[in-house]
Structures are given as structure tokens and as C-alpha cells.
PDB file of C-alpha atoms in Angstrom:
ATOM      1  CA  MET A   1       9.140  48.499  45.734  1.00 51.00           C
ATOM      2  CA  ASN A   2       9.809  44.920  45.462  1.00 62.00           C
ATOM      3  CA  GLN A   3      12.767  43.855  47.339  1.00 66.00           C
ATOM      4  CA  PHE A   4      14.591  40.559  46.612  1.00 64.00           C
ATOM      5  CA  ASP A   5      14.218  38.638  50.058  1.00 63.00           C
ATOM      6  CA  PRO A   6      16.835  36.141  50.528  1.00 61.00           C
ATOM      7  CA  GLN A   7      14.958  34.270  53.140  1.00 61.00           C
ATOM      8  CA  LEU A   8      12.381  33.238  50.353  1.00 60.00           C
ATOM      9  CA  ALA A   9      15.147  32.168  48.313  1.00 58.00           C
ATOM     10  CA  GLU A  10      16.210  29.158  50.174  1.00 66.00           C
ATOM     11  CA  ASP A  11      14.678  25.850  49.855  1.00 71.00           C
ATOM     12  CA  ALA A  12      12.433  25.029  52.657  1.00 73.00           C
ATOM     13  CA  PRO A  13      10.992  21.664  53.441  1.00 77.00           C
ATOM     14  CA  LEU A  14       7.423  21.865  51.863  1.00 75.00           C
ATOM     15  CA  ASP A  15       4.467  20.930  54.032  1.00 86.00           C
ATOM     16  CA  PRO A  16       3.252  17.232  53.736  1.00 88.00           C
ATOM     17  CA  ALA A  17      -0.028  18.134  52.475  1.00 90.00           C
ATOM     18  CA  VAL A  18       1.874  19.754  49.204  1.00 89.00           C
ATOM     19  CA  GLU A  19       4.430  17.512  49.020  1.00 89.00           C
ATOM     20  CA  ARG A  20       2.071  14.626  48.495  1.00 92.00           C
ATOM     21  CA  VAL A  21       0.258  17.779  45.676  1.00 93.00           C
ATOM     22  CA  ARG A  22       3.657  17.689  44.287  1.00 91.00           C
ATOM     23  CA  ALA A  23       4.497  13.587  44.055  1.00 93.00           C
ATOM     24  CA  LYS A  24       1.195  13.128  42.530  1.00 96.00           C
ATOM     25  CA  LEU A  25       1.706  15.225  39.711  1.00 96.00           C
ATOM     26  CA  ALA A  26       5.198  14.364  38.873  1.00 96.00           C
ATOM     27  CA  ARG A  27       3.730  10.867  38.810  1.00 97.00           C
ATOM     28  CA  LEU A  28       1.081  12.195  36.171  1.00 97.00           C
ATOM     29  CA  LEU A  29       3.789  13.654  34.129  1.00 97.00           C
ATOM     30  CA  LEU A  30       5.489  10.346  33.857  1.00 97.00           C
ATOM     31  CA  VAL A  31       2.360   8.485  33.145  1.00 97.00           C
ATOM     32  CA  SER A  32       1.498  11.041  30.364  1.00 97.00           C
ATOM     33  CA  ILE A  33       5.313  10.932  29.167  1.00 97.00           C
ATOM     34  CA  GLY A  34       4.837   7.127  28.742  1.00 97.00           C
ATOM     35  CA  ILE A  35       1.199   6.947  27.683  1.00 97.00           C
ATOM     36  CA  MET A  36       2.632   9.503  24.762  1.00 97.00           C
ATOM     37  CA  MET A  37       5.751   7.456  24.097  1.00 97.00           C
ATOM     38  CA  VAL A  38       3.669   4.231  23.216  1.00 97.00           C
ATOM     39  CA  SER A  39       1.404   6.558  21.273  1.00 97.00           C
ATOM     40  CA  VAL A  40       4.433   7.592  18.696  1.00 97.00           C
ATOM     41  CA  PHE A  41       5.560   3.852  18.666  1.00 97.00           C
ATOM     42  CA  ALA A  42       2.191   2.685  17.742  1.00 97.00           C
ATOM     43  CA  VAL A  43       1.772   5.229  14.952  1.00 96.00           C
ATOM     44  CA  LEU A  44       5.324   4.660  13.412  1.00 96.00           C
ATOM     45  CA  ALA A  45       4.953   1.214  13.461  1.00 95.00           C
ATOM     46  CA  ALA A  46       1.334   1.662  11.687  1.00 93.00           C
ATOM     47  CA  ILE A  47       3.484   3.739   9.070  1.00 92.00           C
ATOM     48  CA  VAL A  48       6.394   0.919   8.704  1.00 91.00           C
ATOM     49  CA  PHE A  49       3.371  -2.004   8.433  1.00 90.00           C
ATOM     50  CA  LYS A  50       1.404   0.287   5.757  1.00 86.00           C
ATOM     51  CA  ILE A  51       4.585   0.615   3.647  1.00 84.00           C
ATOM     52  CA  ASN A  52       5.694  -2.579   3.417  1.00 81.00           C
ATOM     53  CA  ALA A  53       1.949  -3.959   3.613  1.00 78.00           C
ATOM     54  CA  GLY A  54       1.747  -1.983   0.021  1.00 64.00           C
ATOM     55  CA  SER A  55       4.608  -3.826  -1.452  1.00 57.00           C
ATOM     56  CA  ASP A  56       2.697  -7.065  -2.025  1.00 55.00           C
ATOM     57  CA  ALA A  57       2.517  -6.703  -5.838  1.00 63.00           C
ATOM     58  CA  ALA A  58       3.126 -10.010  -7.665  1.00 70.00           C
ATOM     59  CA  PHE A  59       5.852  -9.750 -10.383  1.00 75.00           C
ATOM     60  CA  VAL A  60       4.258 -10.789 -13.715  1.00 74.00           C
ATOM     61  CA  THR A  61       6.139 -11.952 -16.448  1.00 81.00           C
ATOM     62  CA  GLY A  62       4.927 -12.820 -20.027  1.00 82.00           C
ATOM     63  CA  THR A  63       4.828 -12.099 -23.702  1.00 86.00           C
ATOM     64  CA  ILE A  64       2.675  -9.605 -25.514  1.00 87.00           C
ATOM     65  CA  GLN A  65       2.194 -10.462 -29.285  1.00 88.00           C
ATOM     66  CA  LEU A  66       2.103  -7.336 -31.528  1.00 88.00           C
ATOM     67  CA  PRO A  67       0.806  -7.459 -35.230  1.00 87.00           C
ATOM     68  CA  ALA A  68       3.968  -8.037 -37.642  1.00 88.00           C
ATOM     69  CA  GLY A  69       5.358  -5.170 -39.027  1.00 90.00           C
ATOM     70  CA  PHE A  70       3.971  -2.615 -36.060  1.00 91.00           C
ATOM     71  CA  VAL A  71       6.608  -0.289 -35.020  1.00 92.00           C
ATOM     72  CA  ILE A  72       6.196   1.378 -31.636  1.00 92.00           C
ATOM     73  CA  SER A  73       6.478   5.088 -31.158  1.00 92.00           C
ATOM     74  CA  GLU A  74       4.937   5.034 -28.187  1.00 93.00           C
ATOM     75  CA  SER A  75       4.118   3.135 -24.747  1.00 92.00           C
ATOM     76  CA  PHE A  76       1.899   3.932 -21.918  1.00 91.00           C
ATOM     77  CA  SER A  77       0.359   2.050 -18.459  1.00 88.00           C
ATOM     78  CA  GLY A  78      -1.838   2.254 -15.977  1.00 84.00           C
ATOM     79  CA  SER A  79      -2.877   0.241 -13.283  1.00 79.00           C
ATOM     80  CA  ASP A  80      -4.428  -2.817 -15.082  1.00 86.00           C
ATOM     81  CA  VAL A  81      -3.694  -2.126 -19.050  1.00 91.00           C
ATOM     82  CA  ILE A  82      -0.324  -1.442 -21.260  1.00 92.00           C
ATOM     83  CA  GLY A  83      -0.754   0.566 -24.820  1.00 94.00           C
ATOM     84  CA  PHE A  84       1.466   0.688 -27.767  1.00 94.00           C
ATOM     85  CA  ARG A  85       1.201   3.552 -29.904  1.00 94.00           C
ATOM     86  CA  GLY A  86       2.481   3.000 -33.201  1.00 93.00           C
ATOM     87  CA  THR A  87       2.479   2.426 -37.082  1.00 92.00           C
ATOM     88  CA  ASP A  88       1.451  -0.919 -38.416  1.00 89.00           C
ATOM     89  CA  GLY A  89       2.865  -2.844 -41.786  1.00 86.00           C
ATOM     90  CA  GLN A  90       0.778  -0.567 -43.999  1.00 88.00           C
ATOM     91  CA  GLY A  91       1.963   2.719 -42.125  1.00 85.00           C
ATOM     92  CA  ALA A  92      -1.156   3.474 -40.616  1.00 88.00           C
ATOM     93  CA  ALA A  93      -1.591   4.485 -36.620  1.00 91.00           C
ATOM     94  CA  LYS A  94      -2.697   2.446 -33.967  1.00 92.00           C
ATOM     95  CA  ILE A  95      -3.155   2.015 -30.382  1.00 93.00           C
ATOM     96  CA  LEU A  96      -3.233  -1.027 -29.152  1.00 93.00           C
ATOM     97  CA  LEU A  97      -4.060  -1.750 -25.676  1.00 94.00           C
ATOM     98  CA  PHE A  98      -3.232  -5.373 -23.385  1.00 93.00           C
ATOM     99  CA  ASP A  99      -4.064  -6.775 -20.065  1.00 90.00           C
ATOM    100  CA  ALA A 100      -1.463  -5.648 -17.916  1.00 85.00           C
ATOM    101  CA  THR A 101      -1.318  -9.391 -16.104  1.00 83.00           C
ATOM    102  CA  THR A 102      -2.248 -12.049 -18.656  1.00 86.00           C
ATOM    103  CA  GLY A 103      -1.049  -9.685 -21.745  1.00 86.00           C
ATOM    104  CA  ALA A 104      -4.389 -10.629 -23.740  1.00 89.00           C
ATOM    105  CA  ALA A 105      -5.715  -7.772 -26.413  1.00 90.00           C
ATOM    106  CA  ARG A 106      -7.858  -5.885 -25.159  1.00 91.00           C
ATOM    107  CA  ALA A 107      -8.780  -3.277 -27.530  1.00 91.00           C
ATOM    108  CA  GLY A 108      -7.230  -1.622 -30.862  1.00 91.00           C
ATOM    109  CA  PHE A 109      -7.582   1.170 -32.391  1.00 91.00           C
ATOM    110  CA  ALA A 110      -6.892   2.995 -35.937  1.00 89.00           C
ATOM    111  CA  LEU A 111      -6.105   6.592 -35.706  1.00 85.00           C
ATOM    112  CA  GLU A 112      -7.048   9.164 -38.278  1.00 82.00           C
ATOM    113  CA  SER A 113      -6.474  12.560 -38.515  1.00 74.00           C
ATOM    114  CA  GLY A 114      -9.193  15.029 -38.477  1.00 70.00           C
ATOM    115  CA  ALA A 115      -9.885  18.396 -39.028  1.00 63.00           C
ATOM    116  CA  GLY A 116      -6.621  20.433 -37.764  1.00 57.00           C
ATOM    117  CA  VAL A 117      -5.548  17.371 -35.910  1.00 58.00           C
ATOM    118  CA  PRO A 118      -2.158  15.670 -35.495  1.00 58.00           C
ATOM    119  CA  LEU A 119      -1.177  12.091 -35.048  1.00 56.00           C
ATOM    120  CA  ASN A 120       2.510  13.050 -34.077  1.00 57.00           C
TER     121      ASN A 120
END
């Protein structure tokens, strides 16, 4: 049976060759940890840069001219378009699309009820 040998438990000085190997492994460990830390900081810096670089969108102001008597019931926007759904002065349902940066009219669509298609 294996018995505990108290003589082996004591820290005896290492052989010089083994000590050199231990020192090399310790240096390798420190270099590896240093490279890992630099890599982690580089990734974090890239993430912060990307987050801050994405907020360069210019604030645009302007006026959109809607037809007289147009009543808006719904609005929506995309990356380059702003749209309004509503009714004109005669009660006809329409969708109007405008350029998001200039406010210029892009398109206007009249909505007509088809077979079983509600407008609201």
C-alpha cells in the first residue's frame, strides 16, 4: 500500500537543470498572460471605437409640406424615407413618402379598398 513519506514532503532544493526549466516555464507563463491582456484590451478598444464611430449620423432638420387638409393617421420612417398615412381633404386615404434628408416628396399613393381589404 502507498504510505506517506515525510521525507518527500519537505521542499528540497531543485536540481539546477530542473530549476532552469522551471524558470523558463515561469517566463513563458508571464509572457502568455501579457499577450492575453494586450489582446483583451485591443478587443475592448475596438468595441468602444465601433460604438462611438456609429454615432456620426448628422442631425437633420427641415420642413415637410403636406397637402392642404391632409390628416395624418399614422407615420413611419426607414433609413432614407419618412412616410405618412392619412386622408386628404376629400376623405380619400393616401400614403405620402418623403426623402428623410431633404424633405422632398418622393411618392404619393391613393389607397382603394379591394375585395375584402380593409383600409384601417
